[in-house]
Short mmCIF file of C-alpha atoms in Angstrom, two decimals:
data_model
loop_
_atom_site.label_atom_id
_atom_site.label_comp_id
_atom_site.label_asym_id
_atom_site.label_seq_id
_atom_site.Cartn_x
_atom_site.Cartn_y
_atom_site.Cartn_z
CA MET A 1 -148.99 88.57 62.82
CA ASP A 2 -147.68 92.13 62.25
CA LYS A 3 -149.78 95.28 62.62
CA LYS A 4 -150.33 95.52 58.90
CA GLY A 5 -151.64 91.95 58.81
CA GLU A 6 -153.89 92.64 61.79
CA LYS A 7 -155.32 95.68 60.05
CA MET A 8 -156.03 93.67 56.90
CA PHE A 9 -158.06 91.18 58.94
CA GLU A 10 -159.74 93.79 61.11
CA THR A 11 -163.46 93.10 61.37
CA PRO A 12 -165.88 95.93 60.57
CA PRO A 13 -168.48 96.79 63.23
CA PRO A 14 -171.94 95.33 62.65
CA PRO A 15 -174.44 97.67 61.03
CA VAL A 16 -177.31 99.21 62.96
CA ASP A 17 -179.96 98.16 60.44
CA MET A 18 -179.49 94.43 60.75
CA VAL A 19 -182.09 91.99 59.57
CA SER A 20 -184.18 90.80 62.49
CA SER A 21 -182.97 87.52 63.90
CA SER A 22 -186.52 86.23 63.90
CA GLU A 23 -186.30 85.78 60.14
CA VAL A 24 -183.72 83.04 60.47
CA VAL A 25 -183.65 81.79 64.03
CA GLY A 26 -187.30 82.12 64.96
CA GLN A 27 -188.79 83.06 68.29
CA VAL A 28 -190.39 80.73 70.82
CA SER A 29 -193.40 82.59 72.19
CA ASP A 30 -196.32 81.75 74.46
CA ILE A 31 -194.54 78.96 76.30
CA SER A 32 -194.76 77.61 79.82
CA GLY A 33 -192.22 78.02 82.60
CA PHE A 34 -190.85 74.52 81.94
CA GLU A 35 -190.43 75.29 78.25
CA LYS A 36 -188.72 78.59 79.05
CA GLN A 37 -186.26 76.70 81.22
CA LYS A 38 -185.60 74.21 78.41
CA ALA A 39 -185.10 77.06 75.92
CA ALA A 40 -182.64 78.79 78.26
CA LEU A 41 -180.71 75.57 78.84
CA GLY A 42 -180.69 74.89 75.10
CA SER A 43 -179.32 78.33 74.29
CA ALA A 44 -176.57 77.95 76.88
CA HIS A 45 -175.72 74.44 75.65
CA PHE A 46 -175.14 75.67 72.10
CA ASN A 47 -172.89 78.66 72.96
CA ARG A 48 -169.78 77.09 74.48
CA LEU A 49 -167.12 77.26 71.76
CA GLY A 50 -164.01 79.39 72.17
CA TRP A 51 -161.55 79.99 69.34
CA LYS A 52 -159.31 77.09 70.41
CA ARG A 53 -162.20 74.66 70.42
CA LEU A 54 -163.40 76.11 67.13
CA THR A 55 -159.97 75.38 65.67
CA VAL A 56 -160.22 71.79 66.88
CA VAL A 57 -163.74 71.39 65.45
CA LEU A 58 -162.59 72.86 62.12
CA ILE A 59 -159.64 70.45 62.10
CA VAL A 60 -162.05 67.56 62.72
CA GLU A 61 -164.22 68.68 59.80
CA ALA A 62 -161.39 69.66 57.46
CA ILE A 63 -158.27 67.52 57.82
CA ALA A 64 -159.44 64.09 56.83
CA LEU A 65 -160.09 62.62 53.40
CA GLY A 66 -158.51 65.57 51.62
CA SER A 67 -155.05 64.57 52.79
CA LEU A 68 -155.54 61.01 51.51
CA SER A 69 -156.13 62.20 47.94
CA MET A 70 -153.19 64.63 47.70
CA PRO A 71 -150.37 62.24 46.63
CA ALA A 72 -152.37 60.93 43.65
CA ALA A 73 -153.14 64.54 42.64
CA PHE A 74 -149.43 65.39 42.80
CA ALA A 75 -148.63 62.33 40.67
CA THR A 76 -151.04 63.54 37.99
CA LEU A 77 -150.10 67.22 37.99
CA GLY A 78 -146.39 66.93 38.80
CA MET A 79 -144.51 68.29 41.80
CA VAL A 80 -144.38 71.93 40.66
CA ALA A 81 -148.07 72.32 39.85
CA GLY A 82 -149.02 70.20 42.86
CA VAL A 83 -147.14 72.40 45.33
CA ILE A 84 -148.33 75.64 43.72
CA LEU A 85 -151.97 74.54 43.78
CA SER A 86 -151.74 73.13 47.31
CA VAL A 87 -150.25 76.31 48.77
CA GLY A 88 -152.12 78.75 46.51
CA LEU A 89 -155.59 77.28 46.98
CA GLY A 90 -154.91 76.99 50.72
CA LEU A 91 -154.16 80.71 50.99
CA VAL A 92 -157.27 81.53 48.95
CA ALA A 93 -159.34 79.31 51.27
CA ILE A 94 -158.02 81.20 54.31
CA TYR A 95 -159.08 84.49 52.74
CA THR A 96 -162.55 83.28 51.73
CA SER A 97 -163.08 81.86 55.24
CA TYR A 98 -162.18 85.29 56.59
CA VAL A 99 -164.89 86.80 54.35
CA VAL A 100 -167.38 84.20 55.60
CA GLY A 101 -166.49 85.16 59.18
CA GLN A 102 -166.98 88.85 58.39
CA VAL A 103 -170.47 88.08 57.14
CA LYS A 104 -171.27 86.20 60.37
CA LEU A 105 -170.08 89.11 62.52
CA LYS A 106 -171.96 91.68 60.46
CA TYR A 107 -175.13 89.57 60.37
CA PRO A 108 -175.17 87.55 63.65
CA GLU A 109 -178.56 86.03 62.81
CA VAL A 110 -176.91 83.91 60.07
CA GLN A 111 -176.75 80.40 61.52
CA HIS A 112 -175.91 78.36 58.42
CA TYR A 113 -174.60 79.02 54.90
CA ALA A 114 -178.15 79.03 53.52
CA ASP A 115 -179.03 82.03 55.70
CA ALA A 116 -176.25 83.99 53.99
CA GLY A 117 -177.81 82.98 50.67
CA ARG A 118 -180.98 84.78 51.76
CA LEU A 119 -178.98 87.99 52.24
CA ILE A 120 -177.71 88.03 48.66
CA MET A 121 -180.60 86.47 46.70
CA GLY A 122 -183.63 86.50 48.98
CA ARG A 123 -185.79 83.39 49.35
CA PHE A 124 -184.40 81.89 46.14
CA GLY A 125 -180.84 82.16 47.46
CA TYR A 126 -181.88 80.64 50.76
CA GLU A 127 -183.46 77.63 49.08
CA LEU A 128 -180.71 77.20 46.46
CA ILE A 129 -177.76 77.41 48.85
CA GLY A 130 -179.70 75.41 51.43
CA ALA A 131 -180.11 72.57 48.92
CA MET A 132 -176.41 72.76 47.98
CA PHE A 133 -175.47 72.81 51.67
CA VAL A 134 -177.49 69.67 52.40
CA LEU A 135 -176.22 67.83 49.30
CA GLN A 136 -172.54 68.69 49.88
CA LEU A 137 -172.55 67.61 53.52
CA THR A 138 -174.47 64.44 52.66
CA PHE A 139 -171.88 63.72 49.93
CA LEU A 140 -169.16 64.24 52.55
CA VAL A 141 -170.78 61.73 54.88
CA GLY A 142 -171.03 59.37 51.91
CA SER A 143 -167.34 59.77 51.08
CA HIS A 144 -166.43 58.89 54.67
CA CYS A 145 -168.75 55.89 54.50
CA LEU A 146 -166.96 54.76 51.32
CA THR A 147 -163.55 55.27 52.95
CA GLY A 148 -164.67 53.27 55.99
CA THR A 149 -165.73 50.44 53.68
CA ILE A 150 -162.35 50.52 51.90
CA ALA A 151 -160.58 50.51 55.29
CA PHE A 152 -162.50 47.51 56.64
CA LEU A 153 -162.01 45.57 53.40
CA ASN A 154 -158.28 46.31 53.48
CA ILE A 155 -157.86 45.41 57.14
CA SER A 156 -159.83 42.16 56.77
CA ASN A 157 -158.39 41.06 53.39
CA ASN A 158 -161.86 41.42 51.84
CA GLY A 159 -163.19 39.29 54.67
CA ALA A 160 -166.85 40.07 54.07
CA CYS A 161 -169.22 41.44 51.46
CA SER A 162 -168.40 45.10 50.88
CA LEU A 163 -172.07 45.97 51.36
CA VAL A 164 -171.82 44.63 54.92
CA PHE A 165 -168.82 46.83 55.68
CA GLY A 166 -170.67 49.75 54.09
CA VAL A 167 -173.58 49.24 56.47
CA VAL A 168 -171.21 48.93 59.44
CA SER A 169 -169.53 52.19 58.42
CA ALA A 170 -172.89 53.92 58.11
CA ILE A 171 -173.97 52.73 61.58
CA ILE A 172 -170.75 54.06 63.16
CA LEU A 173 -171.20 57.42 61.41
CA LEU A 174 -174.81 57.51 62.65
CA LEU A 175 -173.91 56.86 66.28
CA LEU A 176 -171.15 59.47 66.32
CA ALA A 177 -173.43 62.09 64.72
CA ILE A 178 -176.09 61.83 67.44
CA PRO A 179 -174.54 64.37 69.92
CA PRO A 180 -176.01 67.64 68.56
CA SER A 181 -173.55 70.16 70.03
CA PHE A 182 -170.16 70.84 68.40
CA ALA A 183 -168.60 71.41 71.84
CA GLU A 184 -168.91 67.66 72.46
CA VAL A 185 -167.30 66.93 69.09
CA ALA A 186 -164.33 69.12 70.06
CA ILE A 187 -163.43 66.59 72.73
CA LEU A 188 -163.17 63.85 70.09
CA GLY A 189 -161.19 66.24 67.91
CA TYR A 190 -157.93 65.53 69.69
CA ILE A 191 -158.30 61.81 68.97
CA ASP A 192 -159.25 62.67 65.39
CA PHE A 193 -156.15 64.84 64.81
CA VAL A 194 -153.75 62.31 66.33
CA SER A 195 -155.39 59.59 64.21
CA ILE A 196 -154.92 61.27 60.84
CA MET A 197 -151.41 62.52 61.65
CA ALA A 198 -150.29 59.07 62.80
CA ALA A 199 -151.77 57.40 59.71
CA ILE A 200 -150.06 59.93 57.41
CA PHE A 201 -146.69 59.64 59.16
CA ILE A 202 -146.83 55.83 59.08
CA THR A 203 -147.57 55.93 55.35
CA ILE A 204 -144.77 58.44 54.67
CA ILE A 205 -142.22 56.47 56.71
CA ALA A 206 -143.28 53.11 55.25
CA THR A 207 -143.16 54.30 51.65
CA GLY A 208 -139.80 56.00 52.32
CA VAL A 209 -138.31 52.81 53.78
CA GLN A 210 -139.65 50.74 50.89
CA ARG A 211 -138.11 53.15 48.40
CA THR A 212 -134.75 53.05 50.23
CA ASP A 213 -134.78 49.23 50.26
CA LEU A 214 -135.44 49.17 46.52
CA GLY A 215 -132.47 51.46 45.97
CA VAL A 216 -133.89 53.05 42.83
CA SER A 217 -135.75 56.29 42.17
CA SER A 218 -139.55 56.19 42.08
CA GLY A 219 -139.52 58.15 38.83
CA TRP A 220 -141.38 61.12 40.26
CA SER A 221 -141.44 64.20 38.08
CA ALA A 222 -141.64 67.94 38.56
CA TRP A 223 -143.97 68.12 35.57
CA PRO A 224 -147.40 66.64 34.69
CA GLU A 225 -147.55 63.03 33.54
CA GLU A 226 -147.26 62.35 29.84
CA ASN A 227 -150.38 62.43 27.66
CA LEU A 228 -152.35 64.01 30.49
CA THR A 229 -156.01 64.43 29.54
CA PHE A 230 -158.23 67.34 30.53
CA THR A 231 -160.45 64.97 32.50
CA LYS A 232 -157.64 63.46 34.57
CA ALA A 233 -156.06 66.87 35.23
CA PHE A 234 -159.31 68.33 36.51
CA ILE A 235 -160.03 65.30 38.70
CA ALA A 236 -156.66 65.97 40.37
CA ILE A 237 -157.35 69.70 40.72
CA THR A 238 -160.80 69.15 42.23
CA ASN A 239 -159.31 66.64 44.69
CA ILE A 240 -157.01 69.44 45.94
CA VAL A 241 -160.00 71.82 46.06
CA PHE A 242 -161.86 69.25 48.17
CA ALA A 243 -159.07 69.35 50.74
CA TYR A 244 -159.83 73.03 51.47
CA SER A 245 -163.60 72.80 51.89
CA PHE A 246 -163.79 73.92 55.53
CA ALA A 247 -165.71 77.20 54.87
CA ILE A 248 -168.99 75.34 54.33
CA CYS A 249 -169.46 74.64 58.04
CA GLN A 250 -168.00 77.89 59.36
CA PHE A 251 -171.30 79.72 59.89
CA SER A 252 -172.64 76.71 61.79
CA PHE A 253 -169.57 76.44 64.01
CA MET A 254 -169.29 80.20 64.67
CA ASP A 255 -172.94 80.20 65.75
CA GLU A 256 -171.84 78.26 68.84
CA MET A 257 -168.94 80.59 69.72
CA HIS A 258 -169.24 82.67 72.88
CA THR A 259 -166.89 85.30 71.32
CA PRO A 260 -167.32 85.06 67.52
CA LYS A 261 -164.84 87.85 66.72
CA HIS A 262 -161.99 85.48 67.67
CA PHE A 263 -162.68 83.33 64.59
CA VAL A 264 -159.72 84.86 62.72
CA LYS A 265 -157.26 83.03 64.99
CA SER A 266 -158.99 79.76 64.18
CA ILE A 267 -158.96 80.08 60.40
CA TRP A 268 -155.30 81.15 60.33
CA ALA A 269 -154.34 78.23 62.57
CA LEU A 270 -156.38 75.74 60.56
CA GLY A 271 -155.38 77.11 57.15
CA LEU A 272 -151.64 77.06 57.83
CA ILE A 273 -151.81 73.60 59.43
CA GLU A 274 -153.71 72.32 56.38
CA ILE A 275 -151.27 73.83 53.88
CA VAL A 276 -148.26 72.26 55.65
CA ILE A 277 -149.89 68.84 56.09
CA TYR A 278 -151.36 68.61 52.58
CA THR A 279 -148.27 69.85 50.77
CA LEU A 280 -145.84 67.62 52.68
CA THR A 281 -148.14 64.60 52.44
CA GLY A 282 -148.68 65.03 48.71
CA ALA A 283 -145.02 65.72 47.93
CA LEU A 284 -143.33 63.11 50.14
CA ILE A 285 -145.60 60.15 49.37
CA TYR A 286 -145.44 61.00 45.65
CA VAL A 287 -141.61 61.12 45.78
CA PHE A 288 -141.44 57.78 47.59
CA VAL A 289 -144.08 55.90 45.57
CA GLY A 290 -144.02 57.61 42.15
CA HIS A 291 -146.76 57.54 39.52
CA ASP A 292 -148.23 54.31 40.92
CA VAL A 293 -149.45 56.02 44.10
CA LYS A 294 -153.03 55.08 44.95
CA SER A 295 -156.00 57.07 46.21
CA PRO A 296 -156.61 56.99 49.16
CA SER A 297 -152.85 57.13 49.67
CA LEU A 298 -152.84 54.70 52.63
CA LEU A 299 -153.26 51.90 50.07
CA SER A 300 -149.71 52.67 48.82
CA ALA A 301 -148.01 51.74 52.10
CA GLY A 302 -147.73 48.02 51.39
CA THR A 303 -150.00 45.15 52.45
CA LEU A 304 -149.20 45.02 56.17
CA VAL A 305 -148.50 48.71 56.78
CA SER A 306 -151.64 49.82 54.93
CA LYS A 307 -153.69 47.65 57.31
CA ILE A 308 -152.00 49.33 60.28
CA ALA A 309 -152.44 52.80 58.75
CA PHE A 310 -156.13 52.20 58.02
CA GLY A 311 -156.64 50.84 61.53
CA ILE A 312 -155.13 53.99 63.01
CA ALA A 313 -157.11 56.16 60.56
CA LEU A 314 -160.50 54.69 61.58
CA PRO A 315 -161.15 57.42 64.21
CA VAL A 316 -160.61 60.25 61.71
CA ILE A 317 -162.66 58.48 59.03
CA PHE A 318 -165.67 58.25 61.32
CA ILE A 319 -165.31 61.29 63.60
CA SER A 320 -164.72 63.70 60.71
CA GLY A 321 -167.49 62.08 58.70
CA SER A 322 -169.99 62.24 61.53
CA ILE A 323 -169.56 65.96 62.17
CA ASN A 324 -170.78 66.67 58.63
CA GLY A 325 -173.88 64.65 59.41
CA THR A 326 -174.38 66.65 62.59
CA VAL A 327 -174.08 69.98 60.76
CA VAL A 328 -176.59 69.11 58.03
CA ALA A 329 -178.99 67.62 60.58
CA ARG A 330 -178.72 70.76 62.72
CA TYR A 331 -179.63 72.89 59.69
CA ILE A 332 -182.65 70.80 58.69
CA HIS A 333 -183.86 70.25 62.27
CA GLY A 334 -183.49 73.93 63.14
CA ARG A 335 -185.41 74.89 60.02
CA ILE A 336 -188.29 72.47 60.64
CA TYR A 337 -188.64 73.43 64.32
CA ARG A 338 -187.57 77.06 64.02
CA ASP A 339 -190.36 78.38 66.29
CA SER A 340 -190.38 75.53 68.80
CA ILE A 341 -188.26 74.44 71.75
CA THR A 342 -187.94 71.12 69.90
CA ARG A 343 -185.02 72.70 68.03
CA PHE A 344 -182.91 72.65 71.21
CA ILE A 345 -182.97 68.81 71.22
CA ASN A 346 -183.45 68.54 74.98
CA THR A 347 -187.01 67.19 75.07
CA THR A 348 -188.37 63.75 74.17
CA LYS A 349 -189.77 65.04 70.88
CA GLY A 350 -186.51 66.85 70.19
CA TRP A 351 -184.42 63.71 70.63
CA VAL A 352 -186.79 61.43 68.67
CA THR A 353 -186.96 63.79 65.69
CA TRP A 354 -183.19 64.42 65.86
CA ILE A 355 -182.25 60.72 65.82
CA ALA A 356 -184.74 60.00 63.02
CA LEU A 357 -183.30 62.83 60.92
CA VAL A 358 -179.66 61.80 61.49
CA SER A 359 -180.63 58.24 60.53
CA LEU A 360 -182.27 59.37 57.27
CA ILE A 361 -179.24 61.49 56.30
CA THR A 362 -176.88 58.59 57.00
CA ILE A 363 -178.96 56.18 54.88
CA ILE A 364 -178.90 58.61 51.93
CA ALA A 365 -175.13 59.05 52.37
CA TRP A 366 -174.68 55.26 52.31
CA VAL A 367 -176.67 55.07 49.05
CA ILE A 368 -174.36 57.73 47.51
CA ALA A 369 -171.28 55.81 48.67
CA GLU A 370 -172.55 52.62 47.04
CA ALA A 371 -173.69 54.37 43.84
CA ILE A 372 -170.31 56.11 43.26
CA PRO A 373 -167.87 53.52 44.64
CA PHE A 374 -164.60 55.19 43.60
CA PHE A 375 -162.81 57.55 45.94
CA SER A 376 -161.28 60.22 43.68
CA ASP A 377 -164.39 60.71 41.53
CA LEU A 378 -166.68 60.99 44.54
CA LEU A 379 -164.46 63.74 45.97
CA ALA A 380 -164.16 65.38 42.55
CA ILE A 381 -167.87 65.66 41.76
CA SER A 382 -168.52 66.91 45.30
CA SER A 383 -165.84 69.59 44.89
CA ALA A 384 -166.99 70.67 41.45
CA LEU A 385 -170.68 70.98 42.23
CA PHE A 386 -170.53 72.36 45.76
CA VAL A 387 -167.09 73.25 47.17
CA SER A 388 -166.50 75.53 44.17
CA GLY A 389 -169.31 77.70 45.53
CA PHE A 390 -168.87 77.42 49.28
CA THR A 391 -165.12 78.04 49.18
CA PHE A 392 -164.77 80.32 46.16
CA TYR A 393 -167.54 82.06 44.28
CA PHE A 394 -170.06 82.57 47.12
CA PRO A 395 -167.53 84.30 49.46
CA ALA A 396 -166.50 86.52 46.52
CA VAL A 397 -170.14 87.51 46.02
CA PHE A 398 -170.51 88.07 49.79
CA TRP A 399 -167.67 90.57 49.70
CA PHE A 400 -169.13 92.52 46.78
CA MET A 401 -172.71 92.54 48.10
CA LEU A 402 -172.44 92.41 51.91
CA ILE A 403 -168.98 93.53 53.06
CA ARG A 404 -167.77 96.12 50.54
CA GLN A 405 -168.36 99.74 51.43
CA GLY A 406 -168.31 102.24 48.58
CA LYS A 407 -167.76 101.68 44.84
CA TRP A 408 -165.83 98.60 43.80
CA TYR A 409 -163.43 100.72 41.79
CA ALA A 410 -162.76 103.16 44.65
CA LYS A 411 -159.09 103.43 45.57
CA GLU A 412 -159.55 101.66 48.92
CA ASN A 413 -161.56 98.81 47.32
CA LEU A 414 -159.80 98.21 44.00
CA GLY A 415 -157.26 95.68 45.30
CA LYS A 416 -159.86 93.56 47.08
CA SER A 417 -162.25 93.89 44.12
CA ILE A 418 -159.61 92.37 41.83
CA LEU A 419 -158.83 89.67 44.41
CA ASN A 420 -162.48 88.69 44.86
CA GLY A 421 -163.08 88.80 41.12
CA PHE A 422 -160.17 86.38 40.70
CA VAL A 423 -161.59 84.11 43.43
CA PHE A 424 -164.99 84.13 41.69
CA ILE A 425 -163.37 83.08 38.40
CA ILE A 426 -161.56 80.21 40.17
CA GLY A 427 -164.91 79.00 41.49
CA MET A 428 -166.53 79.13 38.06
CA ILE A 429 -163.64 77.22 36.44
CA VAL A 430 -163.81 74.51 39.10
CA LEU A 431 -167.61 74.31 38.75
CA VAL A 432 -167.70 73.93 34.97
CA GLY A 433 -164.44 72.05 34.29
CA GLY A 434 -164.66 69.86 37.38
CA THR A 435 -168.25 68.81 36.79
CA TYR A 436 -167.55 67.88 33.17
CA ALA A 437 -164.40 65.95 34.09
CA SER A 438 -166.11 64.09 36.95
CA ILE A 439 -169.05 62.97 34.83
CA VAL A 440 -166.80 61.83 31.98
CA ASP A 441 -164.52 59.93 34.36
CA ILE A 442 -167.41 58.20 36.15
CA ILE A 443 -168.94 57.11 32.81
CA ASP A 444 -165.52 55.88 31.60
CA GLY A 445 -164.98 54.01 34.86
CA TYR A 446 -168.15 52.00 34.37
CA THR A 447 -167.92 51.46 30.59
CA GLN A 448 -164.26 50.38 30.72
CA GLY A 449 -164.77 48.15 33.75
CA LYS A 450 -162.23 50.05 35.85
CA VAL A 451 -164.39 49.84 38.96
CA ARG A 452 -166.75 47.36 40.54
CA GLY A 453 -170.47 47.84 40.01
CA ALA A 454 -172.74 49.72 42.36
CA PHE A 455 -174.44 47.91 45.26
CA THR A 456 -172.44 44.69 44.91
CA CYS A 457 -170.41 42.51 47.26
CA ALA A 458 -167.36 42.79 44.98
CA PRO A 459 -164.23 44.15 46.71
CA PHE A 460 -162.59 47.41 45.70
CA GLU A 461 -159.60 47.16 43.42
#
């Protein structure tokens, strides 16, 4: 990065009048020597991430289901709009993640996104964003549970009741979410990244070979499909938005960094990797398959190859899904046991309460997956209701209320004021338009019989 770029992403020094960390983290007082030792060990255990490991953890959380929905989004919007949105929203996501990181450095006591909500709206903001945080991450676990069910059904030729595979998926997600520290997840991250890249490459190669064998064009278009409805267009847009939802967990991950100021390297690495992977995946598979591309895109690789691709993708489906369960459980557990060593999860009570909480979250996620059993709409409603805030309008508000110094119209602030105002508007459009489109599409899916019913053994189409 050149000097100008470095200056743009320079982090301001933290203010002297910071909010006391006891407001968010809590203090453990009046404890025995044994408990002090446990608290010290717990603190050390949860401060082991460097920027490279943070990048890996972010990749685990970010590059997963989003890539599987991109080709279908490109087919709906056309190549031109698909590429512009994929690259443009990716760059915006990098910037908003930078703002989130600035907030963490300026207010080190912020452990989760909800704590930042307290800074801008007091107790109401803490509770509101906390609820959104829990719901979004639970929806994410549910979407991975649904994808696991689709994968098992595909691999086994619908060999068992889909409810059974849903339960199996939920159990795997539960077991992988039990380790409470993100440093442990980073080790699995390498397997996760290889898994999704291999599955994507297999799908791209297989669809390319199939298209070559057919000897005719797939009929892909640079422009949106004919008679495109508002609902279908916004489902596609929110699926792209979903792919760039990594900012939601950033506070949580940075809280475990031993040198938080290095976060900028991580978000640039992750953001650029995501933009390249998502854009190439969406464009190439769409070119090879055409308007008939399915979502998740692995279903478009042909009967045999899709089984292989789903088999290879199983690690990313479950590892990436489980880390969302870990993050939301860490938030809830830390809030319940804020003033107790139980929050360090290194005592009997800590482990019992932790496993019970992770189990409850996973059960709720499974219910969501069964209640909304269609991939694109589940991603879309999640993006519209929650990602619109965590990735777009909340970071814009953070800049105006927490980061900006001086008047918004001052010469040194005007450019960033316009940028953050634009980002806020993007978030509002996604929130309103995406929510409306998702609800309409879900209702249409049921009334027109396009999808199987909820909580049934019927296979996915």
